[in-house]
Coordinates of C-alpha atoms in Angstrom, one line a residue:
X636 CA 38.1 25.1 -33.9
X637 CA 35.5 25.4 -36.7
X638 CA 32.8 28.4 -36.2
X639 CA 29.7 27.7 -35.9
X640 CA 27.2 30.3 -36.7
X641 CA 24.6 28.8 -35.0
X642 CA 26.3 28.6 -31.5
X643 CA 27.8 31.5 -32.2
X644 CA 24.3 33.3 -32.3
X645 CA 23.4 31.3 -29.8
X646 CA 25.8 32.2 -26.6
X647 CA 25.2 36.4 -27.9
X648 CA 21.4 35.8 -27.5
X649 CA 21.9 33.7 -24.4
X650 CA 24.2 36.3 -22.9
X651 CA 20.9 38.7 -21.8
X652 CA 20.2 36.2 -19.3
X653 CA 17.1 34.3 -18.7
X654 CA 15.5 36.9 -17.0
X655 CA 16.2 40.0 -19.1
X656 CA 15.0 37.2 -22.1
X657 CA 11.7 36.8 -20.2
X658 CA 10.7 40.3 -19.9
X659 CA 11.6 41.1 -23.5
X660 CA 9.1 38.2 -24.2
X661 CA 6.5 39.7 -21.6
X662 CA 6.9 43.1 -23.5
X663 CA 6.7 42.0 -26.5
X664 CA 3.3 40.0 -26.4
X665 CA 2.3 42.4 -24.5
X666 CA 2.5 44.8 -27.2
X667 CA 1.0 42.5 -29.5
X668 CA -2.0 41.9 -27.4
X669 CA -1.7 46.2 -27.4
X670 CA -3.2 45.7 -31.3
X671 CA -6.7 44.1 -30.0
X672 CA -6.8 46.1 -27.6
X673 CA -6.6 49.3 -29.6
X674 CA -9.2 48.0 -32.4
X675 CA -11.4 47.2 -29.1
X676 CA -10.7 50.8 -27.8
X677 CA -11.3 52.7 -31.2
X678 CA -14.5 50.8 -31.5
X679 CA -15.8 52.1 -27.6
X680 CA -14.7 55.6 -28.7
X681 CA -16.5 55.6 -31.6
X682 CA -19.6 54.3 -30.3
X683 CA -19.2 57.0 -27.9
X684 CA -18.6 59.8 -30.2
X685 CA -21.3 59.0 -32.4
X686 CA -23.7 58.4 -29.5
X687 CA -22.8 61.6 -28.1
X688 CA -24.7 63.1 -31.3
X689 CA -22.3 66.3 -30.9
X690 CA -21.2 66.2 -34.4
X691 CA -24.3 66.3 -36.1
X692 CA -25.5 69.2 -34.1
X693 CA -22.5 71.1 -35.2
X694 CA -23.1 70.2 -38.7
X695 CA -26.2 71.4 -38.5
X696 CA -25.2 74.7 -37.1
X697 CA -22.9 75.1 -39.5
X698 CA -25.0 74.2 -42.8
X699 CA -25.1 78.1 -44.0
X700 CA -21.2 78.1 -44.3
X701 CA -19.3 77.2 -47.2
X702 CA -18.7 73.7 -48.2
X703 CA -14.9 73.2 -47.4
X704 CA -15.2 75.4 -44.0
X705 CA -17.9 73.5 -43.1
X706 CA -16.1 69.9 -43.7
X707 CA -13.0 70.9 -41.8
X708 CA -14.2 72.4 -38.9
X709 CA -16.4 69.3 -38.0
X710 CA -14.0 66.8 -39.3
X711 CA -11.2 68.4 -37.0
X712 CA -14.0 68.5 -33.9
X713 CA -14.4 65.0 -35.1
X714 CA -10.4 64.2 -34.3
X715 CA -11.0 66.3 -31.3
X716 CA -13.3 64.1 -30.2
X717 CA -12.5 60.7 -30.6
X718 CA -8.7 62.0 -29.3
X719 CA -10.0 63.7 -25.8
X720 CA -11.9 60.1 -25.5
X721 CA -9.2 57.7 -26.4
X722 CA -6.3 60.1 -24.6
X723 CA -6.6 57.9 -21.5
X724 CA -5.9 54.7 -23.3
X725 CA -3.0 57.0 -25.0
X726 CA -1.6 57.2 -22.2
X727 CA -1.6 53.8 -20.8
X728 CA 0.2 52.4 -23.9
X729 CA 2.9 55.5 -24.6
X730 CA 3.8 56.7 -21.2
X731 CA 2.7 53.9 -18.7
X732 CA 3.2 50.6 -20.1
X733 CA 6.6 52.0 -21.3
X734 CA 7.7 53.4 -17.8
X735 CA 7.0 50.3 -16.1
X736 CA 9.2 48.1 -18.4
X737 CA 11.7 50.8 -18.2
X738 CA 11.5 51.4 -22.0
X739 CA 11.3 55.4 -21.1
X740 CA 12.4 57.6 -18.3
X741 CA 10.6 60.7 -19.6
X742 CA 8.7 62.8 -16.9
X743 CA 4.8 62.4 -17.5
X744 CA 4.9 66.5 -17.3
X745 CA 7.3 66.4 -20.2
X746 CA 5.3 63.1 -22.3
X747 CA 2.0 65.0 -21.9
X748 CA 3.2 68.2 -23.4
X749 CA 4.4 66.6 -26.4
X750 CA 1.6 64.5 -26.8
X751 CA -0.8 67.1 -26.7
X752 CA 1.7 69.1 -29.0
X753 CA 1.6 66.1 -31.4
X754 CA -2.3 65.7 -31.0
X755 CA -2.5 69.7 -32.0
X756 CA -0.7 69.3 -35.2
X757 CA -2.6 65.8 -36.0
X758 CA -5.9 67.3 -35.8
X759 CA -5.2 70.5 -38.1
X760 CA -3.5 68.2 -40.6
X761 CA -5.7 65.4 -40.2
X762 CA -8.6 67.4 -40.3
X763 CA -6.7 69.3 -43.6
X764 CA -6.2 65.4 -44.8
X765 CA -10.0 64.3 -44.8
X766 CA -10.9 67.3 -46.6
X767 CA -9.3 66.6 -49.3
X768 CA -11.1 63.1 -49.0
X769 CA -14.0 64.3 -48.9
X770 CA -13.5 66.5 -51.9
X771 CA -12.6 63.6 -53.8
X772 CA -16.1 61.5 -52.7
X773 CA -18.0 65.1 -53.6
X774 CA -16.2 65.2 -57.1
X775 CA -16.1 61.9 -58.2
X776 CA -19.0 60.2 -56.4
X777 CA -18.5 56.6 -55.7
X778 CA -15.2 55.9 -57.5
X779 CA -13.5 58.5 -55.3
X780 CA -11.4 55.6 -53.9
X781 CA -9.8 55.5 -57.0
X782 CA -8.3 58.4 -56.5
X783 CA -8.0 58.6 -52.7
X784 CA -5.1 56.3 -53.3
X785 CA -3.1 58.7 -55.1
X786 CA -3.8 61.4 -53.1
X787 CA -2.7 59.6 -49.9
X788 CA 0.6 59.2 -51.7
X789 CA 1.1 62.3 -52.5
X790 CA 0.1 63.0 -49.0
X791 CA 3.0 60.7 -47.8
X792 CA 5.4 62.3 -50.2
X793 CA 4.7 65.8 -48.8
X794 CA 4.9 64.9 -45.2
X795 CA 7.7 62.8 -45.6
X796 CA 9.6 66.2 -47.1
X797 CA 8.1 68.5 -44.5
X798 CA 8.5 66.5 -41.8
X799 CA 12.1 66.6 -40.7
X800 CA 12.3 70.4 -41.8
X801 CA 8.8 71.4 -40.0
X802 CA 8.0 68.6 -37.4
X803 CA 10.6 66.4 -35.4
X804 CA 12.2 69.3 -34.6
X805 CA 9.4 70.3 -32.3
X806 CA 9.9 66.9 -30.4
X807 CA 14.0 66.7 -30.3
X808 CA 17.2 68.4 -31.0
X809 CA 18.9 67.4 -33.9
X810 CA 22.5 68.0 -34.7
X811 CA 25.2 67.3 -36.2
X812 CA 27.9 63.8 -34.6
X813 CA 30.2 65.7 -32.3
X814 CA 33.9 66.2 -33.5
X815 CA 35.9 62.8 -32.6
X816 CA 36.4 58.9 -33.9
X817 CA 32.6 58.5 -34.4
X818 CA 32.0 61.6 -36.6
X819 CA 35.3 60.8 -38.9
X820 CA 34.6 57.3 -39.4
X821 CA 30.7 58.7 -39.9
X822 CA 31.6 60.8 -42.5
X823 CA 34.2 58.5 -44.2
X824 CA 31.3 56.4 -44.7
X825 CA 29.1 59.0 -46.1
X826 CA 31.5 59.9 -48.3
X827 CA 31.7 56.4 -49.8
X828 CA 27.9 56.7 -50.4
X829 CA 27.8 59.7 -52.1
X830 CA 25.7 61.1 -48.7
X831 CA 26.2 64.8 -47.9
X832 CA 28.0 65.3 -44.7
X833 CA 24.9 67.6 -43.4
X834 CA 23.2 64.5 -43.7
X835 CA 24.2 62.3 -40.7
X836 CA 22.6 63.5 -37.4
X837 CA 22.6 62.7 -33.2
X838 CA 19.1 63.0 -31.2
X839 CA 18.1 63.0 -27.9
X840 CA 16.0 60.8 -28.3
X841 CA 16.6 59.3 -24.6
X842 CA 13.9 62.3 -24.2
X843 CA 11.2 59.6 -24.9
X844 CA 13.0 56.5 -25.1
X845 CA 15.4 54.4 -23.8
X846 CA 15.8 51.9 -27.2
X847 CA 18.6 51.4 -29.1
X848 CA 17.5 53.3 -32.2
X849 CA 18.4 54.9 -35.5
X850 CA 16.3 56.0 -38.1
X851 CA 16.5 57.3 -41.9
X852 CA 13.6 60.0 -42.2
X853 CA 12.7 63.1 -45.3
X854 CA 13.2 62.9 -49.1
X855 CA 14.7 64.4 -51.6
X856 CA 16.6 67.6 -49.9
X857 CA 15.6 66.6 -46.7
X858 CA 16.2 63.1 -46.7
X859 CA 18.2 62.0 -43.2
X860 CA 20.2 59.3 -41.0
X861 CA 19.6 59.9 -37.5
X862 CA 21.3 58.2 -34.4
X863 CA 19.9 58.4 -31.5
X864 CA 21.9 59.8 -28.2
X865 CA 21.0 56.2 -26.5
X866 CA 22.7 53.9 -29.3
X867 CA 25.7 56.7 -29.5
X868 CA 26.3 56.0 -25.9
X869 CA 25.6 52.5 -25.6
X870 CA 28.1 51.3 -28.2
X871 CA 31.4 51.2 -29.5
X872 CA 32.4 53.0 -32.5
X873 CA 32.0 49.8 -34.7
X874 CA 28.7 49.2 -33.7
X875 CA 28.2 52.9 -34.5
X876 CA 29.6 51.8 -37.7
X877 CA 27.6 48.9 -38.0
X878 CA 24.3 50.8 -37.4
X879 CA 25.0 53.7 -40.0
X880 CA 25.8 51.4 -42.7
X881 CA 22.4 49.6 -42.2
X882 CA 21.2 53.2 -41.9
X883 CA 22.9 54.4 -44.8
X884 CA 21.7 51.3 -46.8
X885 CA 18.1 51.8 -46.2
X886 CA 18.8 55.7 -47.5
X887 CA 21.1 54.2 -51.1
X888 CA 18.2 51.6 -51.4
X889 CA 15.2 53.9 -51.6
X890 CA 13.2 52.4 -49.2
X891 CA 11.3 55.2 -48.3
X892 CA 9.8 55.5 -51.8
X893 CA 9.3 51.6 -51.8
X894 CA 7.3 52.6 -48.3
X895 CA 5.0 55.5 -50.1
X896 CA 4.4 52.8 -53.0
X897 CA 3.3 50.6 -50.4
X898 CA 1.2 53.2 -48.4
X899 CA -0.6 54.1 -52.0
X900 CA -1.8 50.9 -53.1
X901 CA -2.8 49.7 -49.8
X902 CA -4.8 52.8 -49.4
X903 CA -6.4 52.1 -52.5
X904 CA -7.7 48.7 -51.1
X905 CA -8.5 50.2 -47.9
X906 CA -10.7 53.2 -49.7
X907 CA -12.4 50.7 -51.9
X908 CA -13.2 48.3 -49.2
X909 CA -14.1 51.1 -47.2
X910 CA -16.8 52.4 -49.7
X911 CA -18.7 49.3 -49.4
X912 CA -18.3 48.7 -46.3
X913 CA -18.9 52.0 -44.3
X914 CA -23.2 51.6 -44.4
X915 CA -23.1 48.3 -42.2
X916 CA -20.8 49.8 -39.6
X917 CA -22.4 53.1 -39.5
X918 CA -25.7 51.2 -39.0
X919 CA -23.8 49.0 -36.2
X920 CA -22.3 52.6 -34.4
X921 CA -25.8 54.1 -35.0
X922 CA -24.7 56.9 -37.3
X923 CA -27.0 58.2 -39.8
X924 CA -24.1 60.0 -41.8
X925 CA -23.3 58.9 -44.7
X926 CA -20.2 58.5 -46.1
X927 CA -19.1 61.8 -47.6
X928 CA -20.1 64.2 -44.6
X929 CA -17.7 64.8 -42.1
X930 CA -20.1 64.1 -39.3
X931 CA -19.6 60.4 -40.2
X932 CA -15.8 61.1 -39.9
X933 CA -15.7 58.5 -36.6
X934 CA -16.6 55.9 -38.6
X935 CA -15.0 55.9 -41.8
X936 CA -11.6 56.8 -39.5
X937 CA -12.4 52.8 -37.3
X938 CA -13.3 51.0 -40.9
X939 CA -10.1 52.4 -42.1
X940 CA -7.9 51.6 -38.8
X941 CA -9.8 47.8 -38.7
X942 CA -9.0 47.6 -42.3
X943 CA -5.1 48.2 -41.8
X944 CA -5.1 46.2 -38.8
X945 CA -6.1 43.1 -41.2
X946 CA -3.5 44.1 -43.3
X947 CA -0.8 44.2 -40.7
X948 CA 1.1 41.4 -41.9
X949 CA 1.3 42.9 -45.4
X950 CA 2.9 45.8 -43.9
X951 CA 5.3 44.2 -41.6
X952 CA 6.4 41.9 -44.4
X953 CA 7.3 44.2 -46.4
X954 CA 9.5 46.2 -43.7
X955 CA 11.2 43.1 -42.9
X956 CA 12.3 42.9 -46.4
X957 CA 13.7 46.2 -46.6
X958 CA 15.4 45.5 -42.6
X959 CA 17.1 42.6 -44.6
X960 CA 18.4 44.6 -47.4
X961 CA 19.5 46.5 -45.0
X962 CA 21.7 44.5 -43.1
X963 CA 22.8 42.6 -45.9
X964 CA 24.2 46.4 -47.5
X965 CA 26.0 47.2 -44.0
X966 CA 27.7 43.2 -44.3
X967 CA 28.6 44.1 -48.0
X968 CA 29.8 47.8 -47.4
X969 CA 30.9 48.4 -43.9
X970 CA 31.8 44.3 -42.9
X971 CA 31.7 44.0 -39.7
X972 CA 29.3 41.4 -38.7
X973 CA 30.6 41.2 -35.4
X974 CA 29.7 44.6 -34.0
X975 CA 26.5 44.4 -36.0
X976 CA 25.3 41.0 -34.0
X977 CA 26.2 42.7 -30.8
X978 CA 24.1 45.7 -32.2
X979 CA 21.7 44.1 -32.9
X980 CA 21.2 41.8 -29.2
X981 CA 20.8 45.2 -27.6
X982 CA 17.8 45.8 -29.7
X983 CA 16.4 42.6 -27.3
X984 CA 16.2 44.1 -24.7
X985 CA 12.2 45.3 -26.5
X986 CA 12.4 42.6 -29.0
X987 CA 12.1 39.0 -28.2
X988 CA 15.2 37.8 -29.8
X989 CA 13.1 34.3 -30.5
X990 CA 9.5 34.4 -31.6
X991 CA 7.7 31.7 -32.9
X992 CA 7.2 31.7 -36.5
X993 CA 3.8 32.6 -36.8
X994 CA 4.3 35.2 -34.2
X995 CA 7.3 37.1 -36.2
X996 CA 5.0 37.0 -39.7
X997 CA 2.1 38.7 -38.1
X998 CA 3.9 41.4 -36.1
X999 CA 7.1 41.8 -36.1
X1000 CA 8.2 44.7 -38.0
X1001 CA 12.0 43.5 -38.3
X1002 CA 13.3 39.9 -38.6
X1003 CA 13.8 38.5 -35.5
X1004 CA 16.9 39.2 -33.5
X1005 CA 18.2 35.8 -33.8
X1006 CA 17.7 35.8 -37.4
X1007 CA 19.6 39.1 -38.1
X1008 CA 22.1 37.3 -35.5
X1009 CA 22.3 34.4 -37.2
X1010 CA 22.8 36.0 -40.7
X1011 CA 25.9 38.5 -39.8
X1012 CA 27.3 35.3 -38.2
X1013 CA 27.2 33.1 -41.4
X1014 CA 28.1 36.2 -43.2
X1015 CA 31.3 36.1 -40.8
X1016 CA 31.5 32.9 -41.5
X1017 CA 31.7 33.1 -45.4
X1018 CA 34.3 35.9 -44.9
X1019 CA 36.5 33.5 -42.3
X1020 CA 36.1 30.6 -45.6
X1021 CA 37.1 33.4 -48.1
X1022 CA 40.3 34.1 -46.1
X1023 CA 41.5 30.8 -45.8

């Protein structure tokens, strides 16, 4: 009997069942429709915030203190703010939503500690962030832009070191594959990457989530492949196998440079539209801070978020790319396409496997399931023509 790649993708994605299918569509234009409803959310908070008038009072207060004291303290009250405001819809869409498609099973105790663990360190650094921002306006007046893209990648770079050493830590446990079939075949395939051994890592991250995940994370010295606890248990060692070599190829590949590239220059555009068009949306919120003090902070943070909304499908597109390359490097390296397809269905399960075109180019932040599907099963097939 001849394969067929396409009816071969076909029965894997059709083996979830119509109804599991259905609620991976529910959730996932759900989620999508999560996007408006964010923009619509930051826009409430931020007409509240700036209403509120608080920030400008505290500026005021504050106008005998040095510059840079002055500028973080009321740009980290202004994260302050426009988080306490905005916490309820945080936790509708992280904790709520998620429970009741059973996409977590982590104790609201336990997903509000970490949240407001996570909202600590994001005001400090944020607020650390914008000062240096705001620097850049005070030094080099209306072309500071220019240079706020650089800065942001440098940002990037910096956090994307730190992070794994300083940060995740906080929220899970990370350590190394136990001893057994998993952790030799792991490390056989690290070796044949030139990866150090202490660089493959198991979560927990069924702490938050019940998805099928992996993740490559850090640079340089810090730079890591991390399975979660949840894939580890769901599947069987070549899956594991499958997983890591897509992993492992988006760690040979560089695509987390390619991602602070992309962060950079989109920053620029954002900073530059930004500059001109901050005035009219101040006006609209009824702030009359301009640009460069920190009391304006709400706004320039929803022109900023509205603009990277628009740019959404730049972003995505360019992460699909690198989830191809991916794939295609665990076909080439590890080959099996197999375990990879039946990887990759269980990724469905929070995923429709089958979104309309237009749907996958403007939010999807991976090809579509049946895509990568289809593509390990004409890989398959190419190896099956090879071998004949």
């Amino acid at each position: 009997m001849t394969f067929s790649p396409a009816a071969e993708t076909a029965r894997m994605i059709d083996s979830l069942g119509a109804e599991q299918l259905a609620e991976a569509a529910s959730y996932t234009i759900g989620s999508h429709w999560m996007i408006l409803g964010g923009l619509v959310s930051s826009a409430i908070v931020t007409w509240l915030v700036v209403r509120w008038g608080g920030l400008d009072r505290l500026a005021n207060r504050l106008s005998t203190r040095r510059w840079a004291a002055r500028t973080w303290i009321v740009s980290a009250a202004a994260l302050l703010a426009t988080g306490i405001v905005s916490f309820p819809w945080s936790i509708y869409t992280e904790w709520y939503r998620e429970k009741s498609y059973g996409r977590t099973s982590q104790p609201f105790t336990d997903f509000l500690v970490q949240d407001l663990i996570g909202f600590a360190i994001s005001v400090v650094l944020g607020a650390a962030f914008f000062l240096g921002i705001y620097a850049l306006m005070r030094r080099a007046g209306r072309t500071w832009w220019l240079w706020g893209g650089g800065f942001t990648a440098a940002v990037a770079a910096i956090t994307l070191l730190l992070a794994p050493i300083l940060i995740e830590p906080i929220f899970n446990e990370y350590k190394p594959v136990p001893e057994g079939p998993v952790r030799t075949a792991l490390l056989a395939m690290a070796d044949e990457a030139a990866i150090p051994h202490d660089r493959i890592f198991m979560f927990d991250g069924s702490r938050q989530s019940n998805n099928f995940t992996a993740n490559v994370s850090g640079i340089l010295g810090s730079a890591r492949i991390a399975i979660s606890d949840v894939a580890l248990g769901k599947a069987s060692l070549d899956e594991v196998k499958a997983v890591t070599g897509h992993e492992i190829g988006h760690y040979v590949l560089g695509h987390v440079w390619r991602s602070v590239l992309l962060v950079s220059a989109l920053s620029l555009v954002a900073f530059f539209l930004t500059q001109r068009l901050y005035p009219w949306f101040a006006a609209r919120f009824g702030s009359t801070a301009a640009i460069d003090e920190a009391a304006g902070l709400p706004v320039l943070l929803f022109v900023i978020g509205f603009l990277l909304t628009l740019a959404t499908p730049i972003l995505n597109g360019m992460t699909r790319m690198g989830e191809r390359e991916a794939d295609n490097y665990s076909l080439k390296t590890v080959n099996l396409p197999e375990a990879l397809a039946t990887a990759l269905v269980k990724t469905a399960e929070y995923r429709n496997p089958r979104p309309h075109p237009v749907q996958e180019f403007l939010f999807y932040t991976h090809p579509s399931v049946e895509w990568r599907v289809r593509n390990a099963m004409e890989w398959k097939a190419a190896q099956m023509a090879t071998a004949r």
